[in-house]
GROMACS .gro file of C-alpha atoms in nm:
model
  115
    1GLN     CA    1  -3.133  17.164   2.443
    2GLY     CA    2  -3.146  17.031   2.077
    3ARG     CA    3  -2.850  16.901   1.901
    4LEU     CA    4  -2.779  16.817   1.541
    5VAL     CA    5  -2.497  16.601   1.422
    6GLU     CA    6  -2.401  16.563   1.051
    7SER     CA    7  -2.235  16.276   0.907
    8GLY     CA    8  -2.158  16.135   0.558
    9GLY     CA    9  -1.903  16.383   0.415
   10GLY     CA   10  -1.576  16.305   0.267
   11LEU     CA   11  -1.365  16.315  -0.059
   12VAL     CA   12  -1.521  16.217  -0.386
   13GLN     CA   13  -1.432  16.252  -0.739
   14PRO     CA   14  -1.638  16.480  -0.977
   15GLY     CA   15  -1.935  16.314  -1.095
   16GLY     CA   16  -1.960  16.109  -0.798
   17SER     CA   17  -2.236  16.098  -0.524
   18LEU     CA   18  -2.254  16.145  -0.144
   19ARG     CA   19  -2.534  16.111   0.117
   20LEU     CA   20  -2.528  16.361   0.395
   21SER     CA   21  -2.732  16.262   0.716
   22CYS     CA   22  -2.829  16.499   1.006
   23ALA     CA   23  -2.939  16.337   1.336
   24ALA     CA   24  -3.139  16.553   1.582
   25SER     CA   25  -3.187  16.505   1.950
   26GLY     CA   26  -3.343  16.691   2.225
   27LEU     CA   27  -3.602  16.851   2.024
   28VAL     CA   28  -3.951  16.768   1.857
   29PHE     CA   29  -3.812  16.696   1.525
   30GLY     CA   30  -4.131  16.678   1.329
   31MET     CA   31  -4.236  17.032   1.418
   32TYR     CA   32  -3.897  17.195   1.303
   33ALA     CA   33  -3.831  17.324   0.941
   34MET     CA   34  -3.491  17.177   0.839
   35ALA     CA   35  -3.222  17.279   0.593
   36TRP     CA   36  -2.880  17.218   0.476
   37TYR     CA   37  -2.635  17.512   0.422
   38ARG     CA   38  -2.275  17.517   0.305
   39GLN     CA   39  -1.969  17.735   0.334
   40ALA     CA   40  -1.680  17.725   0.096
   41PRO     CA   41  -1.352  17.883   0.193
   42GLY     CA   42  -1.367  18.274   0.171
   43LYS     CA   43  -1.743  18.259   0.094
   44GLN     CA   44  -2.065  18.331   0.291
   45ARG     CA   45  -2.267  18.051   0.417
   46GLU     CA   46  -2.558  17.989   0.170
   47LEU     CA   47  -2.873  17.782   0.174
   48VAL     CA   48  -2.854  17.451  -0.032
   49ALA     CA   49  -3.176  17.300   0.031
   50GLY     CA   50  -3.463  17.323   0.284
   51ILE     CA   51  -3.768  17.107   0.372
   52ASN     CA   52  -4.053  17.223   0.607
   53SER     CA   53  -4.249  17.026   0.861
   54GLY     CA   54  -4.495  16.922   0.597
   55GLY     CA   55  -4.247  16.803   0.358
   56ALA     CA   56  -4.233  17.079   0.095
   57THR     CA   57  -3.880  17.128  -0.032
   58ASN     CA   58  -3.683  17.412  -0.199
   59TYR     CA   59  -3.323  17.423  -0.343
   60ALA     CA   60  -3.074  17.644  -0.465
   61ASP     CA   61  -3.072  17.700  -0.833
   62SER     CA   62  -2.706  17.570  -0.823
   63VAL     CA   63  -2.819  17.215  -0.700
   64LYS     CA   64  -3.150  17.156  -0.858
   65GLY     CA   65  -3.173  16.840  -1.027
   66ARG     CA   66  -2.868  16.698  -0.869
   67PHE     CA   67  -2.949  16.717  -0.487
   68SER     CA   68  -3.238  16.587  -0.298
   69ILE     CA   69  -3.331  16.677   0.050
   70SER     CA   70  -3.558  16.454   0.253
   71ARG     CA   71  -3.643  16.367   0.621
   72ASP     CA   72  -3.747  16.063   0.836
   73ASN     CA   73  -3.939  16.219   1.130
   74ALA     CA   74  -3.953  15.871   1.316
   75LYS     CA   75  -3.573  15.854   1.301
   76LYS     CA   76  -3.531  16.236   1.364
   77THR     CA   77  -3.294  16.234   1.072
   78MET     CA   78  -3.264  16.459   0.765
   79TYR     CA   79  -3.087  16.353   0.461
   80LEU     CA   80  -2.903  16.519   0.151
   81GLN     CA   81  -2.845  16.309  -0.157
   82MET     CA   82  -2.600  16.466  -0.364
   83ASN     CA   83  -2.528  16.343  -0.712
   84SER     CA   84  -2.318  16.460  -1.011
   85LEU     CA   85  -2.098  16.646  -0.755
   86GLU     CA   86  -1.884  16.924  -0.906
   87PRO     CA   87  -1.561  17.072  -0.763
   88GLU     CA   88  -1.777  17.391  -0.686
   89ASP     CA   89  -1.972  17.184  -0.450
   90THR     CA   90  -1.673  17.171  -0.203
   91ALA     CA   91  -1.756  17.324   0.117
   92VAL     CA   92  -1.850  17.240   0.476
   93TYR     CA   93  -2.220  17.141   0.490
   94TYR     CA   94  -2.424  17.238   0.801
   95CYS     CA   95  -2.740  17.110   0.918
   96TYR     CA   96  -3.005  17.368   1.044
   97ALA     CA   97  -3.337  17.339   1.227
   98LYS     CA   98  -3.579  17.615   1.314
   99PHE     CA   99  -3.920  17.640   1.491
  100ARG     CA  100  -4.034  17.995   1.562
  101GLU     CA  101  -3.770  18.177   1.740
  102ILE     CA  102  -3.565  17.863   1.810
  103ALA     CA  103  -3.293  17.761   1.592
  104TYR     CA  104  -2.992  17.510   1.602
  105TRP     CA  105  -2.702  17.453   1.382
  106GLY     CA  106  -2.489  17.141   1.354
  107GLN     CA  107  -2.104  17.137   1.361
  108GLY     CA  108  -2.044  17.079   0.999
  109THR     CA  109  -1.925  16.815   0.784
  110GLN     CA  110  -1.649  16.858   0.524
  111VAL     CA  111  -1.733  16.760   0.134
  112THR     CA  112  -1.443  16.792  -0.079
  113VAL     CA  113  -1.505  16.707  -0.465
  114SER     CA  114  -1.168  16.669  -0.634
  115SER     CA  115  -0.992  16.425  -0.886
   0.00000   0.00000   0.00000
């Protein structure tokens, strides 16, 4: 059974940076497409960024140029570098892994952008 554990969230001032990590276990990490989603209070969960098994990436328009997704298959870990953070980025950030019909979610990590 696969498991995803996020870390790195916290409180940061506008304009600041955070780096989220997603550590995977119990799955063949390199075969999975990975993604970061976020959910703000009262809003639907939305895709922030994705990275496939080959390393190709995609981003939501709202984070392009500010966020960067990456993965280290040897460490079974995915990252999200978030720069120039804005109050609108405040949300719970979730890690997601998918291979064919198999999918896993992490428990989420809170990111709060506030002065």
